């Protein structure tokens, strides 16, 4: 996929804080929360809902009435006259939602798309599938979140096993993984400097959790679930799997949250953006799939494909962000693309602040845009893995 006509109004991207599994967002419906955060973000950016002629939604974990997807969320946001698709591509959903919105703008299907992503890993659904073939017609059952984290039906292994497989195949040591984790935690502290000045550019916070409208249960002012990380603390942890190298300290954690981004034409982007002199162009996307149970190895080829389609190299990029559910991912990615570990994921990444599935990639793209704006513009690359040993990447340009 390549685009020449798809732009993001500068500043028209946001994210809720990401909240740890069973944390403050656990009692909230992920789509209703997403719509409320979007309304607040749009109001703060003086973007009335009537600007939009489509809404694209990314979500991967079912919630009550999520069958209605994008049309329902459009109504909740205040745009009841528009509709659009609902995407689910595991951890690549954020990138896929952006790509879908960009393609609709590119092809003239829509002029201004509100792209939203939302998921809640907490309190995931327990599904019952009728099966008359079972003894006594006993139903098949599935815990949507944990059963799928624990086993890929095609590869037959858990997600953490894919990280172990790649670590063994590529000779990635536990020490390398812990060094990456420490670095990402330190980079995340840069996002909190000066009263979280970087995060204030896009984070919709504080957010009061009040599901009944009668009592505030919590006020979420920042990411909830970022754990203090030290060299000594990481060294004390046992591997999750026997004879493995991945610990709970060198992998991300399930989370809840949402993110949003406006995709439109060049003219509308200049009109609606925070600064008409700053243009954010979406340029290309790439996808890839690795061999069975080697998920981390899909990220580099997806990135290469997107870069090739955009006509640039990784060395041309002023900023790079990755979705890294395991520290192993960044070690492999750096090796494959010839990057230094410290030269990407400035201001942190999902390894540190958690992974609520669909919105993870979209938040990272929003952060990528803000980082490029701070650095005076340039090319940017986002890349991240997804379930099924797949990955997706996006290249954009801020000028």
CSV table of N, CA, C and O in Angstrom, one decimal, residues 65-128:
chain,number,residue,atom,x,y,z
A,65,UNK,N,-22.5,-5.7,22.6
A,65,UNK,CA,-23.0,-4.9,21.5
A,65,UNK,C,-21.9,-4.4,20.6
A,65,UNK,O,-22.2,-3.7,19.7
A,66,UNK,N,-20.7,-4.9,20.7
A,66,UNK,CA,-19.6,-4.6,19.8
A,66,UNK,C,-19.9,-5.1,18.4
A,66,UNK,O,-19.2,-4.8,17.5
A,67,UNK,N,-20.9,-6.0,18.3
A,67,UNK,CA,-21.4,-6.5,17.0
A,67,UNK,C,-21.6,-5.3,16.1
A,67,UNK,O,-21.4,-5.3,14.8
A,68,UNK,N,-22.1,-4.1,16.6
A,68,UNK,CA,-22.4,-3.0,15.8
A,68,UNK,C,-21.3,-2.1,15.4
A,68,UNK,O,-21.4,-1.2,14.6
A,69,UNK,N,-20.1,-2.3,16.1
A,69,UNK,CA,-18.9,-1.7,15.7
A,69,UNK,C,-18.9,-0.2,15.4
A,69,UNK,O,-19.4,0.6,16.2
A,70,UNK,N,-18.3,0.1,14.3
A,70,UNK,CA,-18.1,1.5,13.9
A,70,UNK,C,-19.4,2.4,13.9
A,70,UNK,O,-19.3,3.5,14.3
A,71,UNK,N,-20.5,1.9,13.3
A,71,UNK,CA,-21.7,2.7,13.3
A,71,UNK,C,-22.1,3.1,14.7
A,71,UNK,O,-22.6,4.3,14.9
A,72,UNK,N,-22.0,2.2,15.7
A,72,UNK,CA,-22.4,2.5,17.1
A,72,UNK,C,-21.5,3.6,17.6
A,72,UNK,O,-21.9,4.6,18.2
A,73,UNK,N,-20.2,3.4,17.5
A,73,UNK,CA,-19.2,4.4,18.0
A,73,UNK,C,-19.4,5.7,17.4
A,73,UNK,O,-19.3,6.8,18.0
A,74,UNK,N,-19.7,5.7,16.1
A,74,UNK,CA,-19.9,7.0,15.4
A,74,UNK,C,-21.1,7.8,16.0
A,74,UNK,O,-21.0,9.0,16.3
A,75,UNK,N,-22.1,7.1,16.4
A,75,UNK,CA,-23.3,7.7,17.1
A,75,UNK,C,-22.8,8.2,18.4
A,75,UNK,O,-23.2,9.3,18.8
A,76,UNK,N,-22.1,7.4,19.2
A,76,UNK,CA,-21.6,7.9,20.5
A,76,UNK,C,-20.7,9.1,20.4
A,76,UNK,O,-20.7,9.9,21.3
A,77,UNK,N,-19.9,9.2,19.4
A,77,UNK,CA,-19.0,10.3,19.2
A,77,UNK,C,-19.8,11.6,18.9
A,77,UNK,O,-19.3,12.7,19.1
A,78,UNK,N,-20.9,11.4,18.3
A,78,UNK,CA,-21.7,12.6,17.9
A,78,UNK,C,-21.8,12.8,16.4
A,78,UNK,O,-22.0,13.8,15.8
A,79,UNK,N,-21.5,11.7,15.6
A,79,UNK,CA,-21.5,11.7,14.2
A,79,UNK,C,-22.5,10.6,13.7
A,79,UNK,O,-22.0,9.6,13.0
A,80,UNK,N,-23.8,10.6,14.0
A,80,UNK,CA,-24.7,9.5,13.7
A,80,UNK,C,-24.9,9.3,12.3
A,80,UNK,O,-25.5,8.3,11.9
A,81,UNK,N,-24.5,10.3,11.4
A,81,UNK,CA,-24.8,10.1,10.0
A,81,UNK,C,-23.7,9.5,9.2
A,81,UNK,O,-23.8,9.3,8.0
A,82,UNK,N,-22.6,9.0,9.9
A,82,UNK,CA,-21.5,8.4,9.2
A,82,UNK,C,-21.3,6.9,9.6
A,82,UNK,O,-21.9,6.5,10.7
A,83,UNK,N,-20.6,6.2,8.9
A,83,UNK,CA,-20.3,4.8,9.2
A,83,UNK,C,-19.0,4.4,8.6
A,83,UNK,O,-18.3,5.3,8.1
A,84,UNK,N,-18.6,3.1,8.7
A,84,UNK,CA,-17.4,2.7,8.2
A,84,UNK,C,-17.1,1.3,8.7
A,84,UNK,O,-17.9,0.7,9.4
A,85,UNK,N,-15.9,0.7,8.4
A,85,UNK,CA,-15.6,-0.7,8.7
A,85,UNK,C,-15.1,-0.8,10.1
A,85,UNK,O,-14.6,0.2,10.8
A,86,UNK,N,-15.1,-2.0,10.6
A,86,UNK,CA,-14.5,-2.4,11.9
A,86,UNK,C,-13.4,-3.4,11.6
A,86,UNK,O,-13.7,-4.4,11.0
A,87,UNK,N,-12.2,-3.1,12.1
A,87,UNK,CA,-11.0,-4.0,11.8
A,87,UNK,C,-10.6,-4.8,13.0
A,87,UNK,O,-10.8,-4.3,14.2
A,88,UNK,N,-10.1,-6.0,12.8
A,88,UNK,CA,-9.6,-6.8,13.9
A,88,UNK,C,-8.4,-7.6,13.3
A,88,UNK,O,-8.6,-8.5,12.5
A,89,UNK,N,-7.2,-7.2,13.6
A,89,UNK,CA,-6.0,-7.9,13.1
A,89,UNK,C,-5.0,-8.0,14.2
A,89,UNK,O,-3.8,-7.7,14.1
A,90,UNK,N,-5.5,-8.5,15.4
A,90,UNK,CA,-4.7,-8.7,16.6
A,90,UNK,C,-3.9,-7.4,16.9
A,90,UNK,O,-4.4,-6.3,16.8
A,91,UNK,N,-2.6,-7.5,17.1
A,91,UNK,CA,-1.8,-6.4,17.5
A,91,UNK,C,-1.5,-5.4,16.4
A,91,UNK,O,-1.0,-4.3,16.6
A,92,UNK,N,-1.8,-5.8,15.1
A,92,UNK,CA,-1.6,-5.0,14.0
A,92,UNK,C,-2.8,-4.1,13.7
A,92,UNK,O,-2.8,-3.4,12.7
A,93,UNK,N,-3.8,-4.2,14.5
A,93,UNK,CA,-5.1,-3.5,14.2
A,93,UNK,C,-4.9,-2.0,14.1
A,93,UNK,O,-5.6,-1.4,13.3
A,94,UNK,N,-4.1,-1.4,15.0
A,94,UNK,CA,-3.9,0.0,14.9
A,94,UNK,C,-3.4,0.5,13.6
A,94,UNK,O,-3.9,1.4,12.9
A,95,UNK,N,-2.3,-0.2,13.1
A,95,UNK,CA,-1.7,0.1,11.8
A,95,UNK,C,-2.7,-0.2,10.7
A,95,UNK,O,-2.8,0.6,9.7
A,96,UNK,N,-3.5,-1.3,10.8
A,96,UNK,CA,-4.5,-1.6,9.8
A,96,UNK,C,-5.6,-0.6,9.7
A,96,UNK,O,-6.1,-0.2,8.6
A,97,UNK,N,-6.0,-0.1,10.8
A,97,UNK,CA,-7.1,0.9,10.9
A,97,UNK,C,-6.6,2.2,10.2
A,97,UNK,O,-7.3,2.8,9.4
A,98,UNK,N,-5.4,2.6,10.5
A,98,UNK,CA,-4.8,3.8,9.8
A,98,UNK,C,-4.7,3.6,8.3
A,98,UNK,O,-5.0,4.5,7.5
A,99,UNK,N,-4.2,2.4,7.9
A,99,UNK,CA,-4.0,2.1,6.5
A,99,UNK,C,-5.4,2.1,5.8
A,99,UNK,O,-5.5,2.6,4.7
A,100,UNK,N,-6.4,1.6,6.4
A,100,UNK,CA,-7.7,1.6,5.8
A,100,UNK,C,-8.3,3.0,5.6
A,100,UNK,O,-8.8,3.3,4.6
A,101,UNK,N,-8.1,3.8,6.6
A,101,UNK,CA,-8.5,5.2,6.5
A,101,UNK,C,-7.8,6.0,5.4
A,101,UNK,O,-8.3,6.7,4.6
A,102,UNK,N,-6.4,5.7,5.4
A,102,UNK,CA,-5.6,6.4,4.4
A,102,UNK,C,-6.0,5.9,3.0
A,102,UNK,O,-6.1,6.7,2.0
A,103,UNK,N,-6.3,4.7,2.8
A,103,UNK,CA,-6.7,4.2,1.5
A,103,UNK,C,-8.1,4.7,1.0
A,103,UNK,O,-8.3,5.1,-0.1
A,104,UNK,N,-9.0,4.9,2.0
A,104,UNK,CA,-10.3,5.5,1.6
A,104,UNK,C,-10.1,7.0,1.2
A,104,UNK,O,-10.7,7.4,0.2
A,105,UNK,N,-9.2,7.7,1.9
A,105,UNK,CA,-8.9,9.1,1.5
A,105,UNK,C,-8.2,9.1,0.1
A,105,UNK,O,-8.6,9.9,-0.8
A,106,UNK,N,-7.3,8.2,-0.1
A,106,UNK,CA,-6.5,8.2,-1.3
A,106,UNK,C,-7.4,7.9,-2.5
A,106,UNK,O,-7.2,8.5,-3.6
A,107,UNK,N,-8.4,7.1,-2.3
A,107,UNK,CA,-9.3,6.6,-3.4
A,107,UNK,C,-10.5,7.5,-3.5
A,107,UNK,O,-11.4,7.2,-4.4
A,108,UNK,N,-10.7,8.5,-2.7
A,108,UNK,CA,-11.8,9.4,-2.8
A,108,UNK,C,-13.1,8.8,-2.2
A,108,UNK,O,-14.2,9.4,-2.4
A,109,UNK,N,-13.0,7.7,-1.4
A,109,UNK,CA,-14.2,7.2,-0.8
A,109,UNK,C,-14.6,8.1,0.3
A,109,UNK,O,-15.8,8.2,0.6
A,110,UNK,N,-13.7,8.7,1.0
A,110,UNK,CA,-14.0,9.7,2.1
A,110,UNK,C,-13.0,10.8,2.0
A,110,UNK,O,-11.9,10.7,1.5
A,111,UNK,N,-13.4,11.9,2.6
A,111,UNK,CA,-12.5,13.1,2.7
A,111,UNK,C,-11.9,13.3,4.0
A,111,UNK,O,-10.8,13.9,4.2
A,112,UNK,N,-12.6,12.9,5.1
A,112,UNK,CA,-12.1,13.1,6.4
A,112,UNK,C,-12.6,12.0,7.3
A,112,UNK,O,-13.8,11.8,7.6
A,113,UNK,N,-11.6,11.1,7.7
A,113,UNK,CA,-11.9,9.9,8.5
A,113,UNK,C,-11.5,10.0,9.9
A,113,UNK,O,-10.4,10.4,10.2
A,114,UNK,N,-12.4,9.7,10.8
A,114,UNK,CA,-12.0,9.5,12.2
A,114,UNK,C,-11.7,8.1,12.5
A,114,UNK,O,-12.5,7.2,12.3
A,115,UNK,N,-10.4,7.8,12.8
A,115,UNK,CA,-9.9,6.5,13.0
A,115,UNK,C,-9.7,6.3,14.5
A,115,UNK,O,-9.0,7.0,15.2
A,116,UNK,N,-10.4,5.3,15.1
A,116,UNK,CA,-10.4,5.0,16.5
A,116,UNK,C,-10.1,3.6,16.7
A,116,UNK,O,-10.4,2.7,16.0
A,117,UNK,N,-9.4,3.3,17.8
A,117,UNK,CA,-9.0,1.9,18.2
A,117,UNK,C,-9.2,1.8,19.7
A,117,UNK,O,-9.0,2.7,20.5
A,118,UNK,N,-9.8,0.7,20.1
A,118,UNK,CA,-10.1,0.5,21.6
A,118,UNK,C,-10.1,-1.0,21.9
A,118,UNK,O,-10.5,-1.9,21.1
A,119,UNK,N,-9.6,-1.4,23.1
A,119,UNK,CA,-9.7,-2.7,23.6
A,119,UNK,C,-9.6,-2.7,25.1
A,119,UNK,O,-9.0,-1.8,25.7
A,120,UNK,N,-10.1,-3.8,25.7
A,120,UNK,CA,-10.0,-4.0,27.1
A,120,UNK,C,-9.6,-5.5,27.4
A,120,UNK,O,-10.4,-6.4,27.1
A,121,UNK,N,-8.3,-5.7,27.7
A,121,UNK,CA,-7.9,-7.1,28.1
A,121,UNK,C,-8.5,-7.5,29.4
A,121,UNK,O,-8.8,-8.7,29.6
A,122,UNK,N,-8.8,-6.6,30.3
A,122,UNK,CA,-9.4,-6.9,31.6
A,122,UNK,C,-10.8,-7.5,31.3
A,122,UNK,O,-11.6,-7.1,30.4
A,123,UNK,N,-11.2,-8.5,32.2
A,123,UNK,CA,-12.6,-9.0,32.2
A,123,UNK,C,-13.0,-9.4,30.7
A,123,UNK,O,-14.1,-9.2,30.3
A,124,UNK,N,-12.0,-10.1,30.1
A,124,UNK,CA,-12.3,-10.6,28.7
A,124,UNK,C,-13.5,-11.6,28.7
A,124,UNK,O,-13.7,-12.3,29.7
A,125,UNK,N,-14.1,-11.7,27.6
A,125,UNK,CA,-15.3,-12.6,27.5
A,125,UNK,C,-15.0,-14.1,27.6
A,125,UNK,O,-13.9,-14.5,27.1
A,126,UNK,N,-15.8,-14.8,28.2
A,126,UNK,CA,-15.8,-16.3,28.3
A,126,UNK,C,-16.9,-16.8,27.3
A,126,UNK,O,-18.1,-16.6,27.6
A,127,UNK,N,-16.5,-17.3,26.2
A,127,UNK,CA,-17.4,-17.6,25.2
A,127,UNK,C,-17.8,-19.1,25.2
A,127,UNK,O,-17.0,-20.0,25.5
A,128,UNK,N,-19.1,-19.3,24.8
A,128,UNK,CA,-19.6,-20.7,24.8
A,128,UNK,C,-20.1,-20.9,23.3
A,128,UNK,O,-20.9,-20.2,22.8
